[in-house]
């Protein structure tokens, strides 16, 4: 079945110049493999479309059940140059939680 | 164990936070981070206008306010409030709190040494674009090296009550007291990495105690009285993140994870001036109410270069807004945007970028926002950026006329013309470690 990423994960995002990063964290550690499978760098790049001009790199933190996405050329020039309301990418993490992912019904219903 | 509290995540953070941290429970160190990148260039300008300024002006009065408590409870303050004028900052602290011993860490400011470094053959090329610094010579307004924790340890060794620094890595503020009290050596990288990660977690203040947190945010108690974070650090590198009892907010492993991932790149190689920290080695456990334990952290050596942040004048920008009401609010805002662009074109004005957003529709999430049908109102937000100040100034006169000459129901123009702002941009570069000498001065 299809669900929004936000049903199984939370996120926080920020900036370094024109580069944004989004930490995506599974609410339940056992959903980490689902994140690994569904939330790839390619899909994140595709999801954001024009908003992210450069590449997207994914890093894995299995110890935290989390992924870190680094989004290059993602903030309209970044810092003081950017004309965007969200020049520091504070809301990009929330945006990514809209992304649809595929998950097995039993996997979603798991409690432990 | 030592207790290190973080009372300021940026210049402009909650003024009461540091006062409450020293009053509401036991702590050994109070660390305060005032310096965002953009802050340094603002401070450099202030110093050019008045050689006695150029530091975080909130800081000396704060120390004046809490001086008696600091002495009574034996709390040491470490703050990067010095900006581009740490000596002036420290003198003002001493003036307002004469009973305290104040030490200053110097050496991060290399603004006056750029020519010398270039002459030595270091090109200070931009880490992101690869361009050599020569392309912006004459436009530079500040240059500061991110120094590490050990220069701060030298300052702690003087027995000062207040340590004032300029640019240091944010995490060094927390790491320095651990090195000082536990006697950690410069090659004990696992421990230095642990202290660095502790510093990373608390450097944004309440962002690790329930502020800006997505996890059950509606149920996080009493954000009005949120407790700022405290590190309980052990000599072996194990540490706890906690807060004073009775304060608002929440600390658990979900919340700490959000902050661990905040503004990092490769988690296996989080580089500072002191070490390289491996975030994938962290073992995180909830060990009590509002108490999380971190252990098992591994680290490695730092590089032989230090990061320098150089600010320079890029050009100008202005951002203006107008609000359109229902019906057809979005269509009206889009029509107004087209009119502004057409008028700018007719004037022959060119810009580096013209950027339009529709607040209430797509400003935060752009193309991935859920489409809104017939919203009650939409704010049109147009920004321009360019090298030519006159063109940017002219743009600021092109929004308000639309109230009478554009689509109907325009409002929200009460502020009049938007201001033209100078764009000060940042140039990240590397400088060899041996070129940076720090020293400590005690203010008498």
Coordinates of C-alpha atoms in Angstrom, one line a residue:
Chain A
X1 CA 0.0 0.0 0.0
X2 CA 1.0 3.6 -0.5
X3 CA 1.5 5.9 2.5
X4 CA 3.1 9.3 3.1
X5 CA 6.7 9.0 4.5
X6 CA 5.5 11.1 7.4
X7 CA 3.5 8.1 8.7
X8 CA 6.6 6.2 9.7
X9 CA 9.3 8.9 9.9
X10 CA 10.0 12.4 11.2
X11 CA 12.6 14.8 9.8
X12 CA 14.6 18.0 10.5
X13 CA 16.3 20.1 7.8
X14 CA 18.8 23.0 7.7
X15 CA 21.4 24.7 5.6
X16 CA 25.1 25.2 4.9
X17 CA 25.3 27.9 2.2
X18 CA 23.4 26.7 -0.9
X19 CA 23.4 23.1 0.4
X20 CA 20.5 21.8 2.4
X21 CA 20.3 18.6 4.4
X22 CA 17.4 16.6 5.6
X23 CA 17.6 14.0 8.4
X24 CA 14.9 11.4 8.1
X25 CA 14.3 9.3 11.1
X26 CA 12.1 6.2 11.5
X27 CA 9.7 6.5 14.4
X28 CA 10.2 2.8 15.0
X29 CA 13.7 1.3 14.4
X30 CA 12.2 -1.7 12.5
X31 CA 11.0 0.6 9.8
X32 CA 14.6 1.6 8.9
X33 CA 14.8 -1.1 6.2
X34 CA 11.7 0.4 4.6
X35 CA 13.3 3.8 4.6
X36 CA 16.4 2.3 3.0
X37 CA 14.4 0.7 0.3
X38 CA 11.9 3.4 -0.5
X39 CA 13.7 6.7 0.2
X40 CA 16.6 6.6 -2.2
X41 CA 18.7 9.6 -3.3
X42 CA 17.2 9.4 -6.8
X43 CA 13.6 9.5 -5.5
X44 CA 14.3 12.4 -3.3
X45 CA 15.9 14.3 -6.2
X46 CA 12.9 13.5 -8.4
X47 CA 10.5 14.4 -5.6
X48 CA 11.8 18.0 -5.2
X49 CA 12.1 18.6 -8.9
X50 CA 13.0 22.2 -9.7
X51 CA 13.5 23.1 -6.1
X52 CA 16.9 21.2 -6.0
X53 CA 19.2 22.1 -8.9
X54 CA 22.1 19.9 -7.9
X55 CA 22.6 16.3 -6.9
X56 CA 21.2 14.6 -3.8
X57 CA 23.5 12.3 -1.7
X58 CA 22.2 9.9 0.8
X59 CA 24.1 8.8 4.0
X60 CA 23.0 5.9 6.2
X61 CA 22.9 5.9 10.0
X62 CA 21.6 2.5 11.0
X63 CA 22.4 3.1 14.6
X64 CA 19.8 5.9 14.7
X65 CA 17.4 4.3 12.2
X66 CA 18.0 7.4 10.1
X67 CA 19.1 8.6 6.7
X68 CA 20.8 11.9 6.0
X69 CA 20.1 13.6 2.6
X70 CA 22.4 16.3 1.4
X71 CA 20.8 18.4 -1.3
X72 CA 23.2 20.6 -3.4
X73 CA 22.1 23.9 -5.0
X74 CA 18.9 23.6 -3.1
X75 CA 18.4 27.0 -1.6
X76 CA 18.3 29.5 -4.4
X77 CA 21.9 30.6 -3.8
X78 CA 21.7 30.1 0.0
X79 CA 22.4 32.2 2.9
X80 CA 22.2 36.0 2.2
X81 CA 22.0 35.5 -1.6
X82 CA 18.8 33.6 -1.6
X83 CA 15.5 35.3 -2.4
X84 CA 13.4 32.4 -1.0
X85 CA 11.2 32.8 2.0
X86 CA 12.8 29.6 3.3
X87 CA 16.3 30.5 2.4
X88 CA 17.7 28.2 5.1
X89 CA 15.6 25.1 4.1
X90 CA 13.9 24.9 7.5
X91 CA 10.8 23.5 6.0
X92 CA 12.3 21.1 3.4
X93 CA 12.2 18.2 6.0
X94 CA 8.5 18.6 6.4
X95 CA 8.1 18.8 2.6
X96 CA 9.8 15.5 2.2
X97 CA 7.4 13.8 4.6
X98 CA 4.7 14.3 1.9
X99 CA 6.5 11.8 -0.3
X100 CA 4.6 8.7 -1.1
X101 CA 6.2 5.4 -0.3
X102 CA 5.2 1.8 -0.7
X103 CA 4.9 -0.4 2.4
X104 CA 3.4 -3.8 3.1
X105 CA 0.2 -3.6 5.2
X106 CA 1.6 -6.0 7.9
X107 CA 4.9 -4.0 8.0
X108 CA 3.0 -0.8 8.7
X109 CA 0.8 -2.4 11.4
X110 CA 3.8 -3.9 13.2
X111 CA 4.2 -2.7 16.8
X112 CA 7.5 -4.4 17.6
Chain B
X1 CA 30.9 14.4 36.0
X2 CA 30.6 18.0 34.9
X3 CA 27.5 19.9 33.8
X4 CA 27.7 22.1 30.8
X5 CA 24.6 24.2 29.9
X6 CA 23.8 25.8 26.6
X7 CA 21.9 29.1 26.9
X8 CA 22.0 30.7 23.5
X9 CA 21.6 29.0 20.1
X10 CA 22.2 32.2 18.1
X11 CA 22.4 36.0 18.6
X12 CA 18.8 36.8 19.1
X13 CA 17.8 33.7 21.0
X14 CA 15.7 33.9 24.2
X15 CA 17.3 36.4 26.7
X16 CA 15.9 34.7 29.7
X17 CA 17.4 31.2 28.9
X18 CA 20.9 31.8 30.3
X19 CA 19.6 33.5 33.4
X20 CA 17.3 30.6 34.1
X21 CA 20.0 28.0 33.5
X22 CA 22.3 29.5 36.2
X23 CA 19.4 30.0 38.6
X24 CA 17.2 27.0 38.3
X25 CA 19.7 24.2 39.1
X26 CA 23.3 23.2 39.4
X27 CA 25.7 23.7 36.4
X28 CA 29.5 24.1 36.1
X29 CA 29.7 25.8 32.7
X30 CA 27.4 28.0 30.8
X31 CA 28.2 28.1 27.0
X32 CA 26.7 30.7 24.7
X33 CA 26.8 30.7 20.9
X34 CA 26.2 34.1 19.3
X35 CA 27.9 33.8 15.9
X36 CA 26.1 32.8 12.7
X37 CA 28.1 33.4 9.5
X38 CA 26.2 36.5 8.7
X39 CA 26.7 37.9 12.2
X40 CA 30.5 38.3 11.6
X41 CA 30.0 40.7 8.6
X42 CA 27.5 42.8 10.5
X43 CA 29.9 43.0 13.4
X44 CA 32.7 43.9 11.1
X45 CA 30.7 46.9 9.8
X46 CA 29.9 48.0 13.3
X47 CA 33.6 47.9 14.2
X48 CA 34.4 50.0 11.1
X49 CA 32.0 52.6 12.3
X50 CA 33.1 52.4 15.9
X51 CA 36.4 50.7 17.0
X52 CA 34.8 49.9 20.4
X53 CA 32.1 47.7 18.8
X54 CA 32.0 44.6 16.7
X55 CA 30.8 42.1 19.3
X56 CA 27.5 40.7 20.6
X57 CA 26.2 43.6 22.6
X58 CA 23.7 41.5 24.5
X59 CA 26.4 39.6 26.2
X60 CA 28.1 42.1 28.6
X61 CA 24.8 43.2 30.2
X62 CA 23.8 39.5 30.6
X63 CA 27.0 38.8 32.5
X64 CA 26.4 41.9 34.6
X65 CA 23.0 40.5 35.4
X66 CA 24.2 37.1 36.5
X67 CA 27.7 37.9 37.8
X68 CA 26.8 37.4 41.5
X69 CA 25.2 34.0 40.8
X70 CA 28.2 32.9 38.7
X71 CA 30.6 33.6 41.6
X72 CA 28.3 32.2 44.3
X73 CA 27.8 28.9 42.3
X74 CA 31.2 28.8 40.8
X75 CA 30.0 28.8 37.2
X76 CA 32.3 29.5 34.3
X77 CA 31.0 31.2 31.1
X78 CA 32.4 30.4 27.7
X79 CA 31.0 32.5 24.9
X80 CA 31.9 33.4 21.3
X81 CA 30.3 36.8 21.9
X82 CA 33.6 38.5 21.0
X83 CA 32.7 38.5 17.3
X84 CA 35.4 40.6 15.4
X85 CA 36.3 42.5 18.6
X86 CA 36.8 40.1 21.5
X87 CA 39.0 42.5 23.5
X88 CA 36.4 45.3 23.4
X89 CA 33.7 42.7 24.4
X90 CA 35.8 41.4 27.3
X91 CA 36.6 45.0 28.5
X92 CA 32.9 45.8 28.6
X93 CA 32.2 42.6 30.5
X94 CA 34.9 43.6 33.0
X95 CA 33.4 47.1 33.3
X96 CA 29.9 45.7 34.0
X97 CA 31.1 42.8 36.2
X98 CA 34.4 44.0 37.8
X99 CA 34.4 41.2 40.4
X100 CA 34.9 38.6 37.6
X101 CA 38.1 37.5 36.0
X102 CA 37.8 37.7 32.2
X103 CA 40.0 36.0 29.6
X104 CA 40.0 36.4 25.8
X105 CA 41.0 34.0 23.1
X106 CA 42.6 35.7 20.1
X107 CA 43.9 34.6 16.8
X108 CA 40.8 33.6 14.7
X109 CA 40.6 37.0 13.0
X110 CA 42.8 36.8 9.9
X111 CA 41.2 39.8 8.1
X112 CA 44.5 41.8 8.3
X113 CA 46.6 38.8 7.1
X114 CA 44.9 38.0 3.8
X115 CA 47.5 39.7 1.6
X116 CA 50.3 38.0 3.6
X117 CA 48.6 34.6 3.1
X118 CA 48.1 35.1 -0.6
X119 CA 51.8 36.3 -0.9
X120 CA 52.8 33.0 0.7
X121 CA 51.1 31.2 -2.1
X122 CA 47.9 30.1 -0.3
X123 CA 45.1 30.9 -2.8
X124 CA 42.2 30.6 -0.3
X125 CA 40.1 29.2 -3.1
X126 CA 36.4 28.8 -2.5
X127 CA 35.6 25.3 -1.1
X128 CA 32.3 25.2 -3.0
X129 CA 33.1 26.8 -6.4
X130 CA 36.9 26.3 -6.6
X131 CA 37.5 30.0 -7.6
X132 CA 40.6 31.7 -6.2
X133 CA 40.1 34.5 -3.7
X134 CA 41.6 37.1 -6.1
X135 CA 38.2 37.3 -7.8
X136 CA 36.8 39.1 -4.8
X137 CA 39.8 41.1 -3.5
X138 CA 38.7 44.6 -2.5
X139 CA 35.2 43.5 -1.5
X140 CA 36.1 41.5 1.6
X141 CA 34.7 42.6 4.9
X142 CA 35.8 39.9 7.4
X143 CA 37.8 36.7 7.5
X144 CA 37.7 34.4 10.5
X145 CA 39.1 31.0 11.1
X146 CA 37.1 28.4 12.9
X147 CA 39.5 27.6 15.8
X148 CA 39.1 24.5 17.9
X149 CA 38.7 23.7 21.6
X150 CA 42.4 23.7 22.7
X151 CA 42.9 27.5 22.6
X152 CA 39.8 27.7 24.9
X153 CA 41.4 25.2 27.2
X154 CA 44.4 27.6 27.5
X155 CA 41.9 30.3 28.6
X156 CA 40.2 28.0 31.1
X157 CA 43.6 27.3 32.6
X158 CA 43.9 31.0 33.7
X159 CA 41.0 30.4 36.1
X160 CA 38.9 33.1 34.5
X161 CA 35.2 33.2 35.3
X162 CA 34.3 34.3 31.8
X163 CA 36.0 33.3 28.5
X164 CA 35.3 35.4 25.5
X165 CA 36.2 34.2 22.0
X166 CA 35.7 35.2 18.4
X167 CA 35.0 32.6 15.8
X168 CA 35.4 29.0 17.1
X169 CA 33.7 25.8 16.0
X170 CA 30.3 25.8 17.8
X171 CA 31.1 22.4 19.3
X172 CA 34.4 23.7 20.8
X173 CA 32.4 25.7 23.4
X174 CA 31.2 22.4 25.0
X175 CA 34.3 20.3 24.3
X176 CA 36.8 22.8 25.9
X177 CA 35.6 22.3 29.5
X178 CA 35.7 18.5 29.1
X179 CA 39.3 18.7 27.9
X180 CA 40.1 21.1 30.7
X181 CA 38.5 19.1 33.5
X182 CA 39.2 15.5 32.3
X183 CA 42.7 16.1 31.0
X184 CA 41.9 14.7 27.6
X185 CA 44.8 14.7 25.2
X186 CA 44.8 16.1 21.6
X187 CA 45.1 12.5 20.2
X188 CA 42.3 10.9 22.3
X189 CA 40.1 11.2 19.3
X190 CA 37.2 9.0 20.6
X191 CA 36.8 11.3 23.6
X192 CA 37.2 14.5 21.5
X193 CA 34.6 13.1 19.1
X194 CA 32.2 12.5 22.0
X195 CA 32.6 16.0 23.3
X196 CA 32.2 17.4 19.8
X197 CA 29.0 15.5 19.3
X198 CA 27.7 16.7 22.7
X199 CA 28.5 20.2 21.6
X200 CA 26.7 19.7 18.3
X201 CA 23.6 18.5 20.1
X202 CA 23.4 21.5 22.4
X203 CA 24.7 24.2 20.1
X204 CA 21.2 25.2 18.9
X205 CA 19.9 25.6 22.4
X206 CA 16.3 24.4 22.9
X207 CA 16.3 22.7 19.5
X208 CA 17.3 19.5 21.4
X209 CA 14.8 20.0 24.3
X210 CA 11.6 20.1 22.3
X211 CA 11.8 23.3 20.3
X212 CA 11.2 23.0 16.6
X213 CA 10.5 19.3 17.1
X214 CA 8.1 17.4 14.8
X215 CA 7.6 14.4 17.2
X216 CA 4.3 14.9 19.0
X217 CA 4.9 18.7 19.1
X218 CA 1.3 19.3 20.3
X219 CA 2.0 17.4 23.5
X220 CA 5.4 18.9 24.4
X221 CA 4.7 20.5 27.8
X222 CA 5.1 24.2 28.6
X223 CA 7.2 25.5 25.6
X224 CA 6.8 29.0 27.2
X225 CA 9.1 27.9 29.9
X226 CA 11.2 25.5 27.9
X227 CA 14.4 24.3 29.6
X228 CA 17.6 24.8 27.7
X229 CA 19.9 21.8 27.4
X230 CA 22.5 20.5 29.8
X231 CA 25.3 18.0 29.1
X232 CA 26.3 15.8 32.0
X233 CA 29.7 14.7 30.8
X234 CA 31.8 11.8 32.1
X235 CA 35.6 11.5 31.9
X236 CA 35.3 8.4 29.6
X237 CA 33.4 10.3 26.9
X238 CA 30.0 9.1 27.9
X239 CA 27.5 11.9 28.3
X240 CA 23.8 12.6 29.0
X241 CA 21.6 15.3 27.5
X242 CA 19.2 16.6 30.1
X243 CA 17.6 19.9 31.4
X244 CA 16.7 21.4 34.8
X245 CA 13.8 19.8 36.7
X246 CA 10.5 21.7 36.4
X247 CA 11.3 23.3 33.1
X248 CA 9.2 22.9 30.0
X249 CA 10.0 21.0 26.9
X250 CA 11.0 17.4 26.4
X251 CA 14.1 15.4 25.9
X252 CA 14.0 11.8 24.5
X253 CA 16.0 9.9 21.9
X254 CA 13.7 10.9 19.0
X255 CA 14.2 14.6 19.8
X256 CA 18.0 14.1 20.2
X257 CA 18.2 12.2 16.9
X258 CA 16.5 15.2 15.0
X259 CA 19.2 17.5 16.4
X260 CA 22.1 15.0 15.7
X261 CA 21.1 15.1 12.0
X262 CA 20.7 18.9 11.9
X263 CA 23.1 20.6 9.5
X264 CA 25.5 17.7 9.0
X265 CA 27.0 16.2 5.9
X266 CA 28.8 12.8 5.9
X267 CA 27.9 11.4 9.3
X268 CA 31.0 9.2 9.4
X269 CA 33.2 12.2 9.0
X270 CA 32.0 15.2 10.9
X271 CA 35.1 17.4 10.7
X272 CA 36.1 20.1 13.2
X273 CA 39.3 21.7 14.1
X274 CA 39.9 19.1 16.8
X275 CA 38.8 15.8 15.3
X276 CA 36.7 13.9 12.9
X277 CA 33.5 12.5 14.6
X278 CA 31.7 9.4 13.5
X279 CA 27.9 9.8 14.1
X280 CA 27.3 6.2 13.0
X281 CA 29.1 5.0 16.2
X282 CA 26.7 6.7 18.6
X283 CA 24.7 4.5 21.0
X284 CA 21.7 6.4 22.2
X285 CA 19.4 5.3 25.1
X286 CA 16.5 6.8 27.0
X287 CA 17.6 6.5 30.6
X288 CA 15.0 8.5 32.4
X289 CA 12.5 11.3 32.1
X290 CA 14.1 14.0 30.0
X291 CA 17.4 12.2 30.1
X292 CA 19.2 10.5 27.1
X293 CA 22.6 8.7 27.3
X294 CA 25.1 8.7 24.5
X295 CA 28.1 6.4 24.5
X296 CA 30.4 4.3 22.2
X297 CA 31.4 7.3 20.1
X298 CA 34.4 6.9 17.8
X299 CA 36.5 9.6 16.3
X300 CA 39.6 10.2 14.2
X301 CA 42.2 12.9 13.6
X302 CA 41.4 16.3 12.1
X303 CA 42.9 17.5 8.9
X304 CA 46.0 19.8 8.8
X305 CA 43.8 22.7 7.6
X306 CA 41.3 24.9 9.3
X307 CA 38.2 26.4 7.8
X308 CA 38.0 30.1 7.3
X309 CA 34.9 32.0 6.6
X310 CA 35.4 35.1 4.5
X311 CA 32.6 37.6 4.0
X312 CA 32.4 39.9 1.0
X313 CA 30.1 42.4 -0.6
X314 CA 28.2 40.7 -3.4
X315 CA 25.6 43.3 -4.5
X316 CA 22.0 44.2 -3.6
X317 CA 18.6 42.7 -3.1
X318 CA 15.1 43.7 -2.2
X319 CA 12.0 41.7 -1.5
X320 CA 8.5 43.1 -1.6
X321 CA 5.0 41.8 -1.0
X322 CA 1.3 42.5 -1.8
X323 CA -1.7 40.6 -0.6
X324 CA -4.7 39.7 -2.8
X325 CA -8.0 38.5 -1.4
X326 CA -10.7 36.1 -2.5
X327 CA -12.0 35.6 -5.1
X328 CA -9.4 34.3 -7.5
X329 CA -6.6 35.5 -5.1
X330 CA -3.9 33.3 -6.7
X331 CA -4.8 34.3 -10.2
X332 CA -4.7 37.9 -9.3
X333 CA -1.3 37.5 -7.6
X334 CA 0.0 35.7 -10.7
X335 CA -1.3 38.5 -12.9
X336 CA 0.4 41.1 -10.7
X337 CA 3.7 39.2 -10.9
X338 CA 3.5 39.2 -14.7
X339 CA 2.8 43.0 -14.7
X340 CA 5.8 43.7 -12.5
X341 CA 8.1 41.6 -14.6
X342 CA 6.8 43.3 -17.8
X343 CA 7.3 46.8 -16.3
X344 CA 10.9 45.9 -15.2
X345 CA 11.6 44.6 -18.7
X346 CA 10.3 47.8 -20.3
X347 CA 12.6 49.8 -18.0
X348 CA 15.5 47.7 -19.4
X349 CA 16.4 46.6 -15.9
X350 CA 18.3 43.3 -15.6
X351 CA 18.9 41.3 -12.5
X352 CA 20.9 38.3 -11.5
X353 CA 17.6 36.7 -10.4
X354 CA 13.9 37.7 -10.1
X355 CA 12.1 35.2 -7.8
X356 CA 8.4 35.0 -7.1
X357 CA 6.6 33.0 -4.4
X358 CA 2.9 32.9 -3.4
X359 CA 2.6 32.7 0.4
X360 CA -0.3 30.5 1.4
X361 CA 0.3 28.4 -1.8
X362 CA 3.9 27.5 -2.5
X363 CA 6.4 29.6 -0.6
X364 CA 7.7 26.9 1.7
X365 CA 7.3 23.7 -0.3
X366 CA 7.4 25.0 -3.9
X367 CA 6.4 22.5 -6.5
X368 CA 5.7 19.7 -3.9
X369 CA 3.1 21.7 -2.0
X370 CA -0.5 20.4 -2.1
X371 CA -2.5 22.5 -4.6
X372 CA -4.8 25.0 -2.7
X373 CA -8.2 25.6 -4.3
X374 CA -9.5 29.2 -4.2
X375 CA -7.7 30.4 -1.0
X376 CA -9.2 33.3 1.0
X377 CA -6.0 35.3 0.4
X378 CA -2.6 35.0 -1.2
X379 CA 0.5 37.0 -0.5
X380 CA 2.6 37.8 -3.6
X381 CA 6.3 37.9 -2.7
X382 CA 8.7 39.1 -5.4
X383 CA 12.5 39.4 -4.8
X384 CA 15.3 40.7 -7.0
X385 CA 19.0 40.4 -6.6
X386 CA 21.6 42.3 -8.7
X387 CA 24.9 44.0 -8.8
X388 CA 23.4 47.4 -9.7
X389 CA 22.0 49.1 -6.7
X390 CA 20.0 51.6 -8.8
X391 CA 18.1 48.7 -10.6
X392 CA 17.2 47.1 -7.3
X393 CA 16.1 50.5 -6.0
X394 CA 13.8 51.0 -9.0
X395 CA 12.3 47.6 -8.5
X396 CA 11.2 48.6 -5.0
X397 CA 9.0 51.3 -6.6
X398 CA 7.2 48.9 -8.9
X399 CA 5.0 47.0 -6.4
X400 CA 2.8 49.6 -4.6
X401 CA 1.5 51.2 -7.9
X402 CA -0.3 47.9 -8.6
X403 CA -2.7 48.7 -5.8
X404 CA -4.4 51.2 -8.2
X405 CA -3.1 50.0 -11.6
X406 CA -3.3 46.2 -11.3
X407 CA -5.7 43.4 -10.5
X408 CA -8.4 44.2 -7.9
X409 CA -8.3 43.7 -4.1
X410 CA -4.6 44.4 -3.5
X411 CA -3.8 45.2 0.1
X412 CA -1.1 44.7 2.7
X413 CA 1.2 47.4 1.4
X414 CA 1.3 49.3 4.7
X415 CA 5.1 49.2 5.0
X416 CA 5.4 51.0 1.6
X417 CA 8.5 50.4 -0.5
X418 CA 10.6 47.4 0.6
X419 CA 14.2 48.3 1.7
X420 CA 17.2 47.7 -0.5
X421 CA 19.6 45.5 1.4
X422 CA 23.3 44.9 0.7
X423 CA 24.1 41.2 0.0
X424 CA 27.1 40.1 2.0
X425 CA 28.1 36.7 0.8
X426 CA 30.4 34.0 2.2
X427 CA 33.5 32.5 0.9
X428 CA 34.4 29.3 2.7
X429 CA 38.1 28.4 2.3
X430 CA 40.9 26.4 4.0
X431 CA 44.0 27.8 5.6
X432 CA 47.0 25.6 6.9
X433 CA 46.8 25.0 10.6
X434 CA 50.3 26.2 11.2
X435 CA 49.5 29.7 9.9
X436 CA 47.0 30.2 12.7
X437 CA 48.4 31.2 16.1
X438 CA 46.1 31.7 19.0
X439 CA 46.8 33.4 22.3
X440 CA 45.0 34.2 25.5
X441 CA 44.8 37.5 27.3
X442 CA 43.5 38.2 30.7
X443 CA 41.7 41.5 31.1
X444 CA 42.8 43.4 34.2

